CSV table of C-alpha atoms and ligand atoms in Angstrom, one decimal:
chain,number,residue,atom,x,y,z
A,1,UNK,CA,0.3,0.1,0.0
A,2,UNK,CA,1.3,3.2,-0.9
A,3,UNK,CA,0.8,6.0,1.7
A,4,UNK,CA,0.5,9.8,0.8
A,5,UNK,CA,3.3,11.6,3.0
A,6,UNK,CA,5.3,14.6,2.7
A,7,UNK,CA,7.7,15.6,0.4
A,8,UNK,CA,10.5,16.3,2.7
A,9,UNK,CA,10.6,12.2,3.8
A,10,UNK,CA,11.7,11.7,-0.1
A,11,UNK,CA,15.2,13.7,1.0
A,12,UNK,CA,16.1,11.5,4.3
A,13,UNK,CA,17.5,8.6,3.6
A,14,UNK,CA,17.7,5.7,6.7
A,15,UNK,CA,21.4,6.0,7.6
A,16,UNK,CA,23.6,4.3,6.4
A,17,UNK,CA,25.7,4.0,9.8
A,18,UNK,CA,23.3,2.4,11.4
A,19,UNK,CA,22.2,-0.4,8.6
A,20,UNK,CA,25.9,-0.8,9.5
A,21,UNK,CA,25.9,-1.1,12.4
A,22,UNK,CA,22.7,-3.9,11.9
A,23,UNK,CA,25.7,-6.1,9.2
A,24,UNK,CA,27.9,-5.9,13.2
A,25,UNK,CA,25.6,-7.2,15.7
A,26,UNK,CA,27.2,-10.9,14.9
A,27,UNK,CA,30.0,-12.3,17.8
A,28,UNK,CA,33.4,-11.9,16.5
A,29,UNK,CA,32.8,-8.9,14.5
A,30,UNK,CA,35.6,-7.1,15.3
A,31,UNK,CA,33.9,-3.2,14.7
A,32,UNK,CA,35.9,-0.2,14.2
A,33,UNK,CA,31.5,0.9,12.7
A,34,UNK,CA,29.5,2.9,15.5
A,35,UNK,CA,30.0,6.1,17.6
A,36,UNK,CA,29.9,3.9,21.2
A,37,UNK,CA,30.8,4.7,23.8
A,38,UNK,CA,33.1,1.9,26.2
A,39,UNK,CA,30.6,0.2,27.8
A,40,UNK,CA,33.1,-0.3,30.9
A,41,UNK,CA,33.4,3.4,31.5
A,42,UNK,CA,29.8,3.8,32.5
A,43,UNK,CA,29.6,4.7,36.6
A,44,UNK,CA,26.4,2.6,37.2
A,45,UNK,CA,27.5,1.8,41.0
A,46,UNK,CA,27.2,5.4,41.0
A,47,UNK,CA,24.4,5.8,39.2
A,48,UNK,CA,21.8,3.0,40.7
A,49,UNK,CA,22.9,5.0,44.2
A,50,UNK,CA,22.3,8.7,43.0
A,51,UNK,CA,18.8,7.1,41.1
A,52,UNK,CA,17.9,5.4,44.8
A,53,UNK,CA,18.3,9.1,47.0
A,54,UNK,CA,16.3,10.6,44.3
A,55,UNK,CA,13.8,8.1,43.9
A,56,UNK,CA,13.6,8.0,48.1
A,57,UNK,CA,13.6,11.8,48.4
A,58,UNK,CA,12.3,13.6,45.5
A,59,UNK,CA,9.9,11.2,43.3
A,60,UNK,CA,7.3,13.5,43.0
A,61,UNK,CA,9.0,15.8,40.8
A,62,UNK,CA,11.6,13.7,39.3
A,63,UNK,CA,8.8,11.2,37.4
A,64,UNK,CA,6.2,14.6,36.8
A,65,UNK,CA,6.2,16.5,34.4
A,66,UNK,CA,8.6,19.9,34.4
A,67,UNK,CA,9.7,22.6,32.1
A,68,UNK,CA,11.0,22.7,29.3
A,69,UNK,CA,13.6,24.7,29.8
A,70,UNK,CA,15.3,21.4,32.1
A,71,UNK,CA,15.8,21.6,36.1
A,72,UNK,CA,17.3,24.2,37.1
A,73,UNK,CA,19.7,22.4,39.5
A,74,UNK,CA,21.3,21.1,36.4
A,75,UNK,CA,21.4,24.4,34.1
A,76,UNK,CA,22.9,25.9,36.7
A,77,UNK,CA,25.5,23.1,36.9
A,78,UNK,CA,25.9,22.9,33.1
A,79,UNK,CA,26.8,26.7,32.8
A,80,UNK,CA,29.4,26.6,35.7
A,81,UNK,CA,30.7,23.7,33.8
A,82,UNK,CA,31.0,25.1,31.2
A,83,UNK,CA,32.3,28.7,31.9
A,84,UNK,CA,35.5,26.3,33.7
A,85,UNK,CA,35.9,24.1,30.8
A,86,UNK,CA,35.4,26.0,27.7
A,87,UNK,CA,35.9,29.2,28.1
A,88,UNK,CA,32.6,30.6,28.9
A,89,UNK,CA,30.6,33.1,30.5
A,90,UNK,CA,27.0,31.3,30.0
A,91,UNK,CA,24.0,31.6,32.8
A,92,UNK,CA,21.7,28.9,33.4
A,93,UNK,CA,19.3,30.9,31.7
A,94,UNK,CA,21.0,30.5,28.9
A,95,UNK,CA,21.1,26.9,29.2
A,96,UNK,CA,18.5,24.7,27.2
A,97,UNK,CA,18.7,21.2,28.5
A,98,UNK,CA,17.6,18.6,25.1
A,99,UNK,CA,17.3,14.8,24.9
A,100,UNK,CA,21.0,14.6,23.6
A,101,UNK,CA,23.0,17.0,21.8
A,102,UNK,CA,21.1,15.6,18.6
A,103,UNK,CA,18.0,17.2,19.9
A,104,UNK,CA,19.7,20.3,19.6
A,105,UNK,CA,20.6,20.2,16.0
A,106,UNK,CA,17.0,19.1,15.5
A,107,UNK,CA,15.9,22.2,16.9
A,108,UNK,CA,18.5,23.9,15.6
A,109,UNK,CA,17.3,23.0,12.0
A,110,UNK,CA,13.9,23.7,12.8
A,111,UNK,CA,14.6,27.1,13.7
A,112,UNK,CA,16.6,28.3,11.9
A,113,UNK,CA,15.7,26.6,8.4
A,114,UNK,CA,13.1,27.2,5.3
A,115,UNK,CA,13.0,24.7,2.3
A,116,UNK,CA,16.1,25.5,-0.5
A,117,UNK,CA,17.9,28.1,3.3
A,118,UNK,CA,21.8,27.7,2.5
A,119,UNK,CA,23.7,25.5,5.7
A,120,UNK,CA,27.0,25.6,5.5
A,121,UNK,CA,29.1,22.9,6.8
A,122,UNK,CA,32.9,21.7,7.7
A,123,UNK,CA,33.8,19.1,4.5
A,124,UNK,CA,33.8,15.6,5.7
A,125,UNK,CA,31.2,17.4,9.3
A,126,UNK,CA,29.1,14.4,11.5
A,127,UNK,CA,25.8,12.8,9.2
A,128,UNK,CA,23.9,12.4,12.2
A,129,UNK,CA,23.6,16.8,11.8
A,130,UNK,CA,23.5,16.0,7.4
A,131,UNK,CA,19.8,13.8,8.3
A,132,UNK,CA,18.7,16.2,11.3
A,133,UNK,CA,18.9,19.6,8.6
A,134,UNK,CA,18.5,17.6,5.7
A,135,UNK,CA,14.6,17.5,7.8
A,136,UNK,CA,13.9,20.9,6.6
A,137,UNK,CA,15.0,20.7,2.9
A,138,UNK,CA,17.7,23.2,3.1
A,139,UNK,CA,21.3,23.6,0.5
A,140,UNK,CA,24.0,22.6,1.5
A,141,UNK,CA,27.9,23.7,1.1
A,142,UNK,CA,31.0,22.3,2.2
A,143,UNK,CA,33.7,24.6,3.3
A,144,UNK,CA,36.9,23.2,2.2
A,145,UNK,CA,37.9,22.3,5.5
A,146,UNK,CA,42.0,20.5,6.4
A,147,UNK,CA,44.1,19.6,8.9
A,148,UNK,CA,43.8,22.6,11.2
A,149,UNK,CA,39.4,23.4,10.4
A,150,UNK,CA,37.7,25.2,8.2
A,151,UNK,CA,39.5,27.3,6.2
A,152,UNK,CA,39.1,30.7,6.6
A,153,UNK,CA,39.7,31.9,2.7
A,154,UNK,CA,37.4,29.6,1.7
A,155,UNK,CA,34.9,31.0,4.0
A,156,UNK,CA,35.0,34.1,3.0
A,157,UNK,CA,35.2,33.2,-0.6
A,158,UNK,CA,31.7,31.9,-0.3
A,159,UNK,CA,30.0,33.8,2.0
A,160,UNK,CA,30.4,36.3,-1.3
A,161,UNK,CA,28.0,34.5,-2.8
A,162,UNK,CA,25.9,32.7,-0.3
A,163,UNK,CA,24.1,34.1,2.5
A,164,UNK,CA,23.9,31.0,4.8
A,165,UNK,CA,21.7,30.5,7.2
A,166,UNK,CA,23.8,29.2,9.8
A,167,UNK,CA,27.5,27.1,9.4
A,168,UNK,CA,27.4,24.1,11.6
A,169,UNK,CA,30.8,23.1,13.2
A,170,UNK,CA,32.8,21.0,15.4
A,171,UNK,CA,35.7,22.4,16.4
A,172,UNK,CA,37.1,19.7,18.7
A,173,UNK,CA,38.0,16.2,17.5
A,174,UNK,CA,35.8,16.0,14.8
A,175,UNK,CA,33.1,13.4,13.5
A,176,UNK,CA,34.3,12.1,11.8
A,177,UNK,CA,37.6,13.0,11.4
A,178,UNK,CA,39.2,13.7,14.9
A,179,UNK,CA,40.4,17.2,13.8
A,180,UNK,CA,41.2,19.8,16.2
A,181,UNK,CA,40.9,23.4,14.8
A,182,UNK,CA,44.0,25.5,16.0
A,183,UNK,CA,43.9,28.8,18.0
A,184,UNK,CA,44.2,30.7,14.9
A,185,UNK,CA,42.1,29.5,12.4
A,186,UNK,CA,39.2,29.7,15.5
A,187,UNK,CA,39.9,33.4,16.0
A,188,UNK,CA,39.7,33.8,12.4
A,189,UNK,CA,36.8,31.9,12.0
A,190,UNK,CA,34.9,33.9,14.3
A,191,UNK,CA,36.2,37.5,12.8
A,192,UNK,CA,34.9,36.2,10.4
A,193,UNK,CA,31.3,35.4,11.4
A,194,UNK,CA,31.1,37.9,13.5
A,195,UNK,CA,31.9,40.7,10.1
A,196,UNK,CA,29.1,39.4,8.5
A,197,UNK,CA,27.1,38.4,11.1
A,198,UNK,CA,26.6,34.5,10.6
A,199,UNK,CA,25.3,32.6,13.4
A,200,UNK,CA,27.0,29.7,14.1
A,201,UNK,CA,25.9,25.9,15.4
A,202,UNK,CA,29.2,25.0,17.7
A,203,UNK,CA,29.3,21.2,17.8
A,204,UNK,CA,30.7,20.4,21.2
A,205,UNK,CA,30.6,16.4,22.3
A,206,UNK,CA,34.1,15.5,22.1
A,207,UNK,CA,36.0,18.7,23.4
A,208,UNK,CA,36.7,17.5,27.2
A,209,UNK,CA,38.6,13.5,26.0
A,210,UNK,CA,41.6,15.4,24.7
A,211,UNK,CA,44.7,12.9,25.4
A,212,UNK,CA,47.9,15.5,25.0
A,213,UNK,CA,47.8,19.1,24.9
A,214,UNK,CA,46.1,22.3,25.4
A,215,UNK,CA,42.7,22.7,26.0
A,216,UNK,CA,41.6,25.7,23.2
A,217,UNK,CA,39.1,28.4,23.6
A,218,UNK,CA,35.9,26.7,22.1
A,219,UNK,CA,34.0,29.6,19.3
A,220,UNK,CA,31.6,30.7,21.9
A,221,UNK,CA,33.7,32.1,24.5
A,222,UNK,CA,35.0,34.1,21.2
A,223,UNK,CA,31.7,35.2,20.4
A,224,UNK,CA,30.5,39.0,20.9
A,225,UNK,CA,27.7,39.4,19.0
A,226,UNK,CA,25.4,36.9,20.4
A,227,UNK,CA,25.9,35.0,17.1
A,228,UNK,CA,27.0,31.5,18.7
A,229,UNK,CA,25.0,28.2,20.3
A,230,UNK,CA,26.9,26.2,21.5
A,231,UNK,CA,25.8,22.0,21.9
A,232,UNK,CA,26.9,20.4,24.7
A,233,UNK,CA,26.1,16.2,25.6
A,234,UNK,CA,27.0,14.3,28.1
A,235,UNK,CA,26.8,11.4,25.8
A,236,UNK,CA,30.9,10.8,26.0
A,237,UNK,CA,32.1,12.0,28.7
A,238,UNK,CA,29.4,10.0,31.0
A,239,UNK,CA,26.5,7.9,29.8
A,240,UNK,CA,24.7,8.1,26.3
A,241,UNK,CA,21.6,6.7,27.0
A,242,UNK,CA,20.6,8.5,29.2
A,243,UNK,CA,20.4,11.3,26.9
A,244,UNK,CA,21.2,14.8,28.3
A,245,UNK,CA,22.6,17.4,26.5
A,246,UNK,CA,22.6,21.2,25.5
A,247,UNK,CA,21.6,24.1,24.1
A,248,UNK,CA,24.0,27.1,25.6
A,249,UNK,CA,21.9,30.1,23.4
A,250,UNK,CA,21.5,33.8,22.7
A,251,UNK,CA,18.2,34.3,25.1
A,252,UNK,CA,16.1,35.0,21.5
A,253,UNK,CA,17.3,32.0,19.9
A,254,UNK,CA,17.0,30.3,22.7
A,255,UNK,CA,13.3,31.0,23.2
A,256,UNK,CA,12.6,29.7,20.0
A,257,UNK,CA,13.6,26.8,20.3
A,258,UNK,CA,12.0,26.3,23.2
A,259,UNK,CA,9.4,26.2,21.8
A,260,UNK,CA,10.3,23.9,19.6
A,261,UNK,CA,11.1,21.7,21.8
A,262,UNK,CA,8.0,21.8,23.4
A,263,UNK,CA,6.4,20.3,19.9
A,264,UNK,CA,9.0,17.6,20.1
A,265,UNK,CA,9.0,16.2,23.7
A,266,UNK,CA,7.6,18.8,26.4
A,267,UNK,CA,11.1,18.4,27.9
A,268,UNK,CA,14.1,15.5,28.6
A,269,UNK,CA,13.0,13.2,30.8
A,270,UNK,CA,13.0,14.8,34.6
A,271,UNK,CA,14.9,11.3,36.3
A,272,UNK,CA,17.8,11.4,34.2
A,273,UNK,CA,18.3,14.8,34.5
A,274,UNK,CA,18.3,15.0,37.9
A,275,UNK,CA,20.9,11.2,37.7
A,276,UNK,CA,23.1,14.2,35.8
A,277,UNK,CA,23.0,16.5,38.7
A,278,UNK,CA,23.1,14.4,41.2
A,279,UNK,CA,26.6,13.0,39.3
A,280,UNK,CA,27.6,16.6,38.8
A,281,UNK,CA,27.0,17.3,42.6
A,282,UNK,CA,28.2,14.3,44.8
A,283,UNK,CA,30.9,12.7,42.3
A,284,UNK,CA,34.4,13.9,40.9
A,285,UNK,CA,33.3,14.2,37.2
A,286,UNK,CA,36.4,15.4,36.6
A,287,UNK,CA,37.8,11.8,37.6
A,288,UNK,CA,35.6,9.8,35.6
A,289,UNK,CA,36.8,12.3,32.4
A,290,UNK,CA,40.4,11.3,33.8
A,291,UNK,CA,39.4,7.4,33.3
A,292,UNK,CA,37.5,7.7,29.4
A,293,UNK,CA,40.7,10.0,28.3
A,294,UNK,CA,43.7,7.2,29.7
A,295,UNK,CA,41.6,4.4,28.1
A,296,UNK,CA,41.3,5.8,24.6
A,297,UNK,CA,44.8,6.7,24.6
A,298,UNK,CA,46.0,3.6,24.5
A,299,UNK,CA,43.2,2.6,21.9
A,300,UNK,CA,44.0,5.6,19.8
A,301,UNK,CA,47.6,4.3,20.5
A,302,UNK,CA,47.1,0.4,19.6
A,303,UNK,CA,45.7,1.9,15.8
A,304,UNK,CA,47.8,4.2,15.1
A,305,UNK,CA,50.9,2.1,16.1
A,306,UNK,CA,49.1,-1.3,13.9
A,307,UNK,CA,47.8,1.0,11.8
A,308,UNK,CA,51.5,2.3,10.5
A,309,UNK,CA,53.0,-1.5,10.3
A,310,UNK,CA,50.0,-2.6,8.8
A,311,UNK,CA,49.0,-0.3,6.4
A,312,UNK,CA,50.0,0.3,2.7
A,313,UNK,CA,51.6,2.8,2.5
A,314,UNK,CA,49.6,5.1,-0.2
A,315,UNK,CA,47.7,5.8,2.5
A,316,UNK,CA,47.1,8.8,4.4
A,317,UNK,CA,45.0,8.9,7.8
A,318,UNK,CA,44.8,11.7,10.8
A,319,UNK,CA,46.2,11.4,14.6
A,320,UNK,CA,43.8,12.1,16.6
A,321,UNK,CA,44.5,13.9,20.0
A,322,UNK,CA,41.3,13.1,21.6
A,323,UNK,CA,37.7,12.5,20.4
A,324,UNK,CA,36.9,8.3,19.0
A,325,UNK,CA,37.6,8.9,15.2
A,326,UNK,CA,40.2,8.3,13.2
A,327,UNK,CA,40.0,9.2,9.0
A,328,UNK,CA,41.6,7.9,6.5
A,329,UNK,CA,41.6,8.3,2.5
A,330,UNK,CA,43.0,5.8,0.0
A,331,UNK,CA,43.6,6.6,-3.4
A,332,UNK,CA,41.8,8.5,-5.7
A,333,UNK,CA,39.9,5.6,-7.7
A,334,UNK,CA,39.5,3.3,-4.6
A,335,UNK,CA,36.3,3.1,-3.1
A,336,UNK,CA,35.8,2.3,0.6
A,337,UNK,CA,32.4,-0.3,0.1
A,338,UNK,CA,34.9,-2.5,-1.7
A,339,UNK,CA,36.2,-2.4,1.2
A,340,UNK,CA,34.1,-2.1,3.1
A,341,UNK,CA,32.1,-5.4,1.7
A,342,UNK,CA,36.5,-7.4,1.6
A,343,UNK,CA,36.6,-6.4,5.8
A,344,UNK,CA,32.8,-7.9,6.6
A,345,UNK,CA,33.8,-11.5,5.0
A,346,UNK,CA,37.0,-11.0,7.0
A,347,UNK,CA,34.8,-10.1,10.5
A,348,UNK,CA,35.6,-6.5,10.6
A,349,UNK,CA,33.7,-3.3,10.3
A,350,UNK,CA,34.0,0.3,9.5
A,351,UNK,CA,32.0,3.2,8.0
A,352,UNK,CA,33.0,4.3,4.2
A,353,UNK,CA,33.3,7.7,4.4
A,354,UNK,CA,30.8,9.2,1.4
A,355,UNK,CA,28.0,10.1,4.1
A,356,UNK,CA,30.1,12.5,5.9
A,357,UNK,CA,29.9,14.6,2.6
A,358,UNK,CA,26.3,16.3,1.6
A,359,UNK,CA,27.9,17.0,-1.6
A,360,UNK,CA,28.9,13.9,-2.5
A,361,UNK,CA,32.1,11.9,-3.8
A,362,UNK,CA,34.7,11.0,-1.8
A,363,UNK,CA,34.2,7.3,-1.9
A,364,UNK,CA,37.9,6.7,-1.7
A,365,UNK,CA,37.8,7.6,2.5
A,366,UNK,CA,36.4,5.8,6.1
A,367,UNK,CA,36.3,6.3,9.4
A,368,UNK,CA,37.1,4.0,11.5
A,369,UNK,CA,36.3,3.8,15.9
A,370,UNK,CA,39.4,3.6,18.6
A,371,UNK,CA,36.9,4.0,21.5
A,372,UNK,CA,34.9,0.6,21.9
A,373,UNK,CA,37.5,-2.1,21.6
A,374,UNK,CA,40.3,-2.8,23.6
A,375,UNK,CA,43.9,-3.0,22.1
A,376,UNK,CA,44.5,-6.5,21.3
A,377,UNK,CA,41.3,-6.8,19.6
A,378,UNK,CA,42.5,-3.5,17.4
A,379,UNK,CA,45.1,-5.0,15.9
A,380,UNK,CA,43.5,-8.2,15.0
A,381,UNK,CA,41.2,-6.1,12.9
A,382,UNK,CA,44.0,-3.3,12.0
A,383,UNK,CA,45.3,-6.6,10.7
A,384,UNK,CA,42.1,-7.5,9.3
A,385,UNK,CA,41.3,-5.1,7.5
A,386,UNK,CA,44.8,-4.6,6.0
A,387,UNK,CA,45.0,-7.8,4.1
A,388,UNK,CA,41.7,-6.5,3.3
A,389,UNK,CA,43.5,-3.3,1.4
A,390,UNK,CA,45.6,-4.9,0.0
A,391,UNK,CA,43.1,-7.4,-2.0
A,392,UNK,CA,40.7,-4.7,-3.1
B,401,PLP,C1,29.7,15.7,16.6
B,401,PLP,C2,28.2,14.5,17.7
B,401,PLP,N1,27.2,15.8,17.5
B,401,PLP,C3,25.8,15.4,18.5
B,401,PLP,C4,25.8,13.9,18.8
B,401,PLP,C5,25.2,13.6,18.9
B,401,PLP,O1,24.8,13.2,21.1
B,401,PLP,P1,23.9,12.6,21.5
B,401,PLP,O2,22.6,13.1,20.8
B,401,PLP,O3,24.2,11.7,22.5
B,401,PLP,O4,24.7,14.2,22.7
B,401,PLP,C6,27.2,13.0,18.5
B,401,PLP,C7,27.2,11.2,18.6
B,401,PLP,O5,27.9,10.9,18.0
B,401,PLP,C8,28.1,13.7,17.4
B,401,PLP,O6,29.2,12.5,17.3
């Protein structure tokens, strides 16, 4: 039976990652495909303890409907943590708690985009954002991006001919490339968008997962005109299943986001918001983040070391200093989907890079996640993948 549906659904595609993840469910498959944090790092015992206290002392509110903006004490805690870690000066009133930062992306699409509007993004960019924005039928323009971030001259040149509704950027340990923008690029970028008065969505779930080097200031901390909406998340530094993220934005933008969220889910889970707030108050989140970084640093080293040893020398890859992902570019003309077929025969999986480019192309690229598997499995997986690459 064919039923008439909205035109916009035609431009939306099932996430290629989710389709590939189905193939990786088999036991024995070494998967570098998903974006999953390593589950043994979830503080389940501590959460059990705080949950018992919340339900005993505050059960009526924890299980009740609540304001759309979010749980007051959590908004306070998020603003304080963000100011301490990302160099911003936001207040609790500028924070909207969202159901993951993914919801912030969808809400931003909802309030900013009419069909045909232009969105500027990095090249490549996060597939989940491409999919969220696509529902609102924009036209994507990729800004050339290198190891230091968006190239300012290219951005400037594009702005001579395009009027984007916003620029979407992931400056810290980007998904999918693992790249981190340099300080000079951040400054140059903010100078340009400020001069042109272009809103920015700064998507920042990985900045705290830095394995080495100094923290760099967020774009939001350099924002003098209220142009930057900052999307944060507890998914990568805590637990994604709670679905707690936030957007920090200027009051005018925040008010519209709140209205958009009312239509989506009324508010983020009252219980989950309290769980995060209680954990932040009673435990040491920084120690938890350190533990995660220590684990992922070893895994990053295992993957990079194995790739240096095993991979053909005619491909290049990023050496990320934080986050979850590493990006591989094979010789021009090679197709990551053909490599994936071979890899799956050898029970190892990854995500081909092409879907991370909204304007198409780049079939010769792929993304690897080093966060989920332990060192020995990473080394075994890279050896298998190198075998697949040689065959293709
Ligand atoms: C760049 C980026 N933004 C947003 C998200 C969504 O995260 P969440 O909704 O769990 O906060 C992810 C998840 O992988 C991501 O990589």
